[in-house]
Short mmCIF file of C-alpha atoms (C1' of nucleotides) in Angstrom, two decimals:
data_model
loop_
_atom_site.label_atom_id
_atom_site.label_comp_id
_atom_site.label_asym_id
_atom_site.label_seq_id
_atom_site.Cartn_x
_atom_site.Cartn_y
_atom_site.Cartn_z
CA MET A 349 -31.76 18.25 25.34
CA LYS A 350 -32.95 16.05 22.56
CA TRP A 351 -31.47 17.89 19.58
CA VAL A 352 -27.99 17.71 21.11
CA LYS A 353 -28.25 13.95 21.29
CA ASN A 354 -29.46 13.86 17.71
CA VAL A 355 -26.53 15.90 16.48
CA VAL A 356 -24.08 13.74 18.40
CA ASN A 357 -25.64 10.63 16.96
CA LYS A 358 -25.44 12.01 13.43
CA MET A 359 -21.76 12.73 13.96
CA LYS A 360 -21.11 9.23 15.23
CA GLU A 361 -22.88 7.73 12.24
CA GLN A 362 -20.82 9.88 9.90
CA GLU A 363 -17.61 8.79 11.66
CA ALA A 364 -18.51 5.11 11.42
CA TYR A 365 -19.39 5.52 7.76
CA LEU A 366 -16.05 7.15 6.98
CA GLU A 367 -14.14 4.54 8.93
CA GLN A 368 -15.74 1.77 6.88
CA LEU A 369 -15.07 3.68 3.69
CA PHE A 370 -11.42 4.22 4.54
CA GLU A 371 -11.02 0.53 5.35
CA LYS A 372 -12.47 -0.40 1.97
CA TYR A 373 -10.16 1.96 0.15
CA GLU A 374 -7.18 0.81 2.18
CA ILE A 375 -7.66 -2.64 0.66
CA LYS A 376 -8.02 -1.26 -2.86
CA PHE A 377 -5.07 1.10 -2.60
CA LYS A 378 -2.87 -1.58 -1.03
CA ALA A 379 -3.63 -3.70 -4.07
CA VAL A 380 -2.39 -1.05 -6.50
CA ALA A 381 0.48 0.02 -4.24
CA ASP A 382 2.89 -2.43 -5.85
CA LYS A 383 4.56 -2.08 -9.21
CA GLN A 384 4.35 -5.78 -9.94
CA ARG A 385 0.60 -5.71 -9.49
CA LEU A 386 0.30 -2.55 -11.57
CA GLN A 387 2.24 -4.43 -14.24
CA ILE A 388 -0.14 -7.39 -13.99
CA MET A 389 -3.08 -5.04 -14.40
CA HIS A 390 -1.43 -3.49 -17.41
CA VAL A 391 -0.70 -6.85 -19.02
CA LEU A 392 -4.30 -7.93 -18.44
CA THR A 393 -5.46 -4.67 -19.96
CA THR A 394 -3.47 -5.05 -23.15
CA ASN A 395 -3.95 -8.81 -23.52
CA GLY A 396 -7.50 -9.26 -22.29
CA SER A 397 -8.42 -12.44 -20.43
CA MET A 398 -5.43 -14.58 -19.48
CA SER A 399 -4.73 -17.75 -17.55
CA VAL A 400 -2.09 -17.92 -14.83
CA GLY A 401 0.03 -20.00 -17.19
CA ASP A 402 -0.18 -17.27 -19.84
CA LEU A 403 0.78 -14.62 -17.33
CA MET A 404 3.81 -16.46 -15.96
CA PRO A 405 6.14 -15.80 -18.92
CA LYS A 406 4.78 -12.27 -19.46
CA MET A 407 5.50 -11.37 -15.86
CA ASP A 408 8.54 -13.61 -15.47
CA MET A 409 7.06 -14.79 -12.20
CA ALA A 410 6.67 -18.15 -10.49
CA GLN A 411 3.19 -19.64 -10.31
CA SER A 412 2.68 -19.39 -6.54
CA LYS A 413 3.87 -15.82 -6.47
CA LEU A 414 1.54 -14.90 -9.30
CA SER A 415 -1.40 -16.58 -7.57
CA TYR A 416 -0.59 -14.59 -4.44
CA HIS A 417 -0.65 -11.26 -6.26
CA LEU A 418 -3.71 -12.16 -8.32
CA LYS A 419 -5.60 -12.95 -5.14
CA ILE A 420 -4.82 -9.52 -3.72
CA LEU A 421 -6.09 -7.83 -6.88
CA LEU A 422 -9.15 -10.07 -6.91
CA ASP A 423 -9.97 -9.39 -3.26
CA ALA A 424 -9.79 -5.68 -4.06
CA ASP A 425 -12.22 -6.30 -6.92
CA LEU A 426 -9.79 -4.78 -9.43
CA ILE A 427 -9.68 -7.92 -11.57
CA LEU A 428 -12.19 -10.63 -12.43
CA LYS A 429 -11.76 -14.39 -12.43
CA GLU A 430 -13.47 -17.01 -14.51
CA THR A 431 -12.79 -20.67 -13.91
CA GLN A 432 -12.93 -23.09 -16.82
CA GLY A 433 -12.13 -26.61 -15.79
CA THR A 434 -8.68 -26.52 -14.27
CA TRP A 435 -7.89 -23.13 -15.84
CA SER A 436 -8.44 -19.74 -14.22
CA TYR A 437 -8.86 -16.81 -16.55
CA TYR A 438 -8.25 -13.35 -15.16
CA SER A 439 -9.21 -10.02 -16.68
CA ILE A 440 -9.21 -6.38 -15.65
CA ASN A 441 -12.31 -5.03 -13.92
CA ILE A 442 -12.48 -1.76 -15.79
CA ASN A 443 -15.56 -0.57 -13.99
CA SER A 444 -13.95 -0.88 -10.59
CA VAL A 445 -10.72 0.71 -11.79
CA ASN A 446 -12.65 3.66 -13.21
CA HIS A 447 -14.29 4.28 -9.87
CA LEU A 448 -10.96 4.28 -8.08
CA LEU A 449 -8.39 6.05 -10.23
CA SER A 450 -8.21 9.38 -12.02
CA GLU A 451 -9.19 9.49 -15.65
CA GLU A 452 -5.65 10.02 -16.84
CA LEU A 453 -4.55 7.00 -14.86
CA CYS A 454 -7.39 4.81 -16.03
CA CYS A 455 -6.07 5.30 -19.59
CA LEU A 456 -3.23 3.01 -18.62
CA PHE A 457 -5.75 0.32 -17.82
CA ARG A 458 -8.04 0.71 -20.76
CA PRO A 459 -7.76 -1.77 -23.65
CA ALA A 460 -5.92 -0.61 -26.77
CA ASN A 461 -4.86 2.83 -25.55
CA LYS A 462 -3.01 4.64 -28.34
CA MET B 101 17.51 -5.05 -40.80
CA LYS B 102 17.37 -1.53 -39.54
CA TRP B 103 13.61 -1.24 -38.99
CA VAL B 104 13.58 -4.31 -36.76
CA LYS B 105 16.14 -2.68 -34.48
CA ASN B 106 14.08 0.50 -34.45
CA VAL B 107 10.95 -1.34 -33.42
CA VAL B 108 12.81 -3.24 -30.71
CA ASN B 109 14.25 0.02 -29.40
CA LYS B 110 10.85 1.65 -29.31
CA MET B 111 9.50 -1.26 -27.32
CA LYS B 112 12.36 -1.05 -24.85
CA GLU B 113 11.78 2.68 -24.41
CA GLN B 114 8.09 2.06 -23.79
CA GLU B 115 8.91 -0.60 -21.21
CA ALA B 116 11.36 1.65 -19.38
CA TYR B 117 8.81 4.46 -19.39
CA LEU B 118 6.11 2.26 -17.90
CA GLU B 119 8.46 0.88 -15.27
CA GLN B 120 9.28 4.41 -14.10
CA LEU B 121 5.62 5.33 -14.11
CA PHE B 122 4.63 2.31 -12.06
CA GLU B 123 7.37 3.06 -9.54
CA LYS B 124 6.09 6.61 -9.14
CA TYR B 125 2.54 5.43 -8.60
CA GLU B 126 3.66 2.71 -6.24
CA ILE B 127 4.90 5.47 -3.89
CA LYS B 128 1.68 7.47 -4.22
CA PHE B 129 -0.60 4.48 -3.76
CA LYS B 130 1.41 3.20 -0.80
CA ALA B 131 0.80 6.58 0.79
CA VAL B 132 -2.97 6.32 0.47
CA ALA B 133 -3.01 2.59 1.24
CA ASP B 134 -3.53 3.16 4.94
CA LYS B 135 -6.71 4.18 6.70
CA GLN B 136 -4.89 6.33 9.22
CA ARG B 137 -3.31 8.34 6.44
CA LEU B 138 -6.61 8.60 4.59
CA GLN B 139 -8.05 9.93 7.83
CA ILE B 140 -5.23 12.48 8.10
CA MET B 141 -5.95 13.61 4.56
CA HIS B 142 -9.61 13.94 5.38
CA VAL B 143 -8.96 15.95 8.54
CA LEU B 144 -6.64 18.26 6.63
CA THR B 145 -9.31 18.63 3.98
CA THR B 146 -12.05 19.65 6.38
CA ASN B 147 -9.86 21.76 8.68
CA GLY B 148 -7.46 23.35 6.21
CA SER B 149 -3.88 24.02 7.25
CA MET B 150 -2.94 22.38 10.56
CA SER B 151 0.13 22.00 12.74
CA VAL B 152 1.26 18.64 14.08
CA GLY B 153 0.11 19.75 17.50
CA ASP B 154 -3.36 20.49 16.15
CA LEU B 155 -3.54 17.13 14.43
CA MET B 156 -2.48 15.09 17.48
CA PRO B 157 -5.79 15.32 19.36
CA LYS B 158 -7.86 15.05 16.16
CA MET B 159 -6.08 11.84 15.19
CA ASP B 160 -5.51 10.64 18.74
CA MET B 161 -1.96 9.88 17.72
CA ALA B 162 1.45 10.41 19.30
CA GLN B 163 3.70 13.07 17.82
CA SER B 164 6.39 10.82 16.40
CA LYS B 165 3.85 8.53 14.81
CA LEU B 166 2.08 11.46 13.25
CA SER B 167 5.34 12.87 11.90
CA TYR B 168 6.09 9.48 10.38
CA HIS B 169 2.79 9.31 8.52
CA LEU B 170 2.92 12.97 7.48
CA LYS B 171 6.34 12.37 5.95
CA ILE B 172 5.00 9.52 3.84
CA LEU B 173 2.16 11.70 2.55
CA LEU B 174 4.56 14.58 1.96
CA ASP B 175 7.04 12.39 0.06
CA ALA B 176 4.16 11.26 -2.14
CA ASP B 177 3.33 14.92 -2.76
CA LEU B 178 -0.22 14.43 -1.49
CA ILE B 179 0.11 17.07 1.21
CA LEU B 180 2.03 20.33 1.48
CA LYS B 181 4.16 21.64 4.33
CA GLU B 182 4.88 25.18 5.39
CA THR B 183 7.30 25.88 8.21
CA GLN B 184 6.75 28.88 10.44
CA GLY B 185 9.35 29.16 13.15
CA THR B 186 9.19 25.94 15.10
CA TRP B 187 5.73 25.08 13.75
CA SER B 188 5.00 22.95 10.70
CA TYR B 189 1.71 23.54 8.97
CA TYR B 190 0.38 20.80 6.73
CA SER B 191 -2.40 21.01 4.17
CA ILE B 192 -3.89 18.82 1.47
CA ASN B 193 -2.40 19.05 -2.03
CA ILE B 194 -5.69 19.04 -3.91
CA ASN B 195 -4.05 19.27 -7.29
CA SER B 196 -2.00 16.13 -6.77
CA VAL B 197 -4.95 14.26 -5.28
CA ASN B 198 -7.10 15.17 -8.28
CA HIS B 199 -4.53 13.71 -10.65
CA LEU B 200 -4.42 10.45 -8.72
CA LEU B 201 -7.93 9.56 -7.60
CA SER B 202 -11.31 9.26 -9.26
CA GLU B 203 -13.61 12.24 -9.17
CA GLU B 204 -16.02 10.62 -6.74
CA LEU B 205 -13.14 9.87 -4.40
CA CYS B 206 -11.63 13.32 -4.69
CA CYS B 207 -14.90 14.67 -3.25
CA LEU B 208 -13.82 13.21 0.06
CA PHE B 209 -10.71 15.35 -0.10
CA ARG B 210 -12.25 18.57 -1.27
CA PRO B 211 -12.90 21.34 1.27
CA ALA B 212 -16.48 21.76 2.51
CA ASN B 213 -18.09 18.90 0.58
CA LYS B 214 -21.82 18.89 1.22
"C1'" DA C 323 -7.19 -46.37 -12.80
"C1'" DT C 324 -2.85 -43.98 -13.62
"C1'" DC C 325 -0.51 -40.15 -14.95
"C1'" DA C 326 -0.16 -35.28 -16.25
"C1'" DT C 327 -1.63 -30.47 -16.00
"C1'" DT C 328 -3.32 -26.30 -13.84
"C1'" DA C 329 -3.61 -23.34 -10.14
"C1'" DA C 330 -4.55 -22.64 -5.06
"C1'" DT C 331 -2.76 -23.11 -0.58
"C1'" DC C 332 0.59 -23.86 3.02
"C1'" DA C 333 4.58 -23.18 6.03
"C1'" DA C 334 9.04 -21.30 6.69
"C1'" DC C 335 11.63 -17.53 5.76
"C1'" DT C 336 12.91 -12.74 4.29
"C1'" DT C 337 11.91 -8.09 3.74
"C1'" DT C 338 9.35 -4.03 4.54
"C1'" DT C 339 6.45 -1.22 7.21
"C1'" DT C 340 4.72 0.50 11.48
"C1'" DT C 341 4.97 1.56 16.31
"C1'" DT C 342 7.15 3.22 20.48
"C1'" DG C 343 9.86 5.88 23.48
"C1'" DA C 344 13.96 8.61 23.64
"C1'" DT C 345 16.93 11.97 21.73
"C1'" DT C 346 17.99 15.91 18.99
"C1'" DA C 347 17.61 20.41 16.69
"C1'" DA C 348 15.69 24.70 16.17
"C1'" DG C 349 13.08 28.38 17.59
"C1'" DT C 350 10.50 31.07 21.72
"C1'" DT C 351 9.98 33.16 26.11
"C1'" DC C 352 11.39 34.83 30.22
"C1'" DG D 399 21.47 32.22 28.28
"C1'" DA D 400 18.25 28.92 30.82
"C1'" DA D 401 14.07 26.83 30.44
"C1'" DC D 402 10.38 25.62 27.40
"C1'" DT D 403 7.98 24.35 23.11
"C1'" DT D 404 7.53 22.24 18.61
"C1'" DA D 405 8.43 18.74 15.52
"C1'" DA D 406 11.95 15.74 13.15
"C1'" DT D 407 14.86 11.83 13.63
"C1'" DC D 408 16.67 7.63 15.55
"C1'" DA D 409 17.01 2.85 17.11
"C1'" DA D 410 14.77 -1.15 18.79
"C1'" DA D 411 10.77 -3.95 18.70
"C1'" DA D 412 6.48 -5.54 16.68
"C1'" DA D 413 3.53 -6.38 12.94
"C1'" DA D 414 2.50 -6.98 8.19
"C1'" DA D 415 3.58 -8.12 3.51
"C1'" DG D 416 6.09 -10.69 0.11
"C1'" DT D 417 8.90 -14.72 -1.48
"C1'" DT D 418 10.01 -19.52 -2.03
"C1'" DG D 419 9.52 -24.33 -2.68
"C1'" DA D 420 6.50 -28.10 -1.61
"C1'" DT D 421 2.01 -29.98 -1.21
"C1'" DT D 422 -2.73 -30.39 -2.40
"C1'" DA D 423 -7.07 -30.46 -5.05
"C1'" DA D 424 -9.36 -30.69 -9.12
"C1'" DT D 425 -9.70 -31.66 -13.82
"C1'" DG D 426 -8.09 -33.97 -18.24
"C1'" DA D 427 -5.88 -37.30 -21.04
"C1'" DT D 428 -4.15 -42.05 -21.93
#
DNA sequence: ATCATTAATCAACTTTTTTTGATTAAGTTC
DNA sequence: GAACTTAATCAAAAAAAGTTGATTAATGAT
């Protein structure tokens, strides 16, 4: 019966779609599942664009460690990077954060929240 | 100067508050930072309240493994548990999910989304 | 060209998380 | 109460994530 096959196929498609989706969100949620990275995001929110060197004292973190965490946030598309010569400037990706977190939470990562 | 001390104290309070907040969210985000657990949440969403035994075939997962992941979601307050005799029934905690995730994401964890 | 600066990457190590199979505890059924 | 069912917990092993210090690559300054 043709329609049975069609239904089964639809279900398989749906499953594959969800699996992909969950994988994507796993990466994003892993990125925010660390208080140090949440702190980085918060510092970038309140200070705007910052170089790794600027972040080091604010986070009290060694350079290689900071680079490691920044890469995770960048791979999850939660922050943006702009290279200028030998400097790397990072900033929050508000758009991406808004699509991921609840409104009340986003407030924490919105510039100049009062 | 008294006002300097006051300002410094306020800042320290703010810092302590944020640190606590980030720790709380670390736990919640860790819980959703796993595709298997996202899948569990989704199954609970579409099927309503389920026992561990019901979930096993749906997740194709051994009992002890399932209990492990359910505990993580429960500790993060993202699911609810009701014990009836020797059965444990788990269900999604919509309220908590709504406060954590973006609206578009919550749709995935809202019963009967069309 | 040499030296200094900035930040990414690497490799070894540590810590945390996840998986697995077995055991335990508590409640049913006969 | 003996046997069975359900699900939590445990301990050992495996896998993944995070930390550390050193190296590298690329750019800038002298």
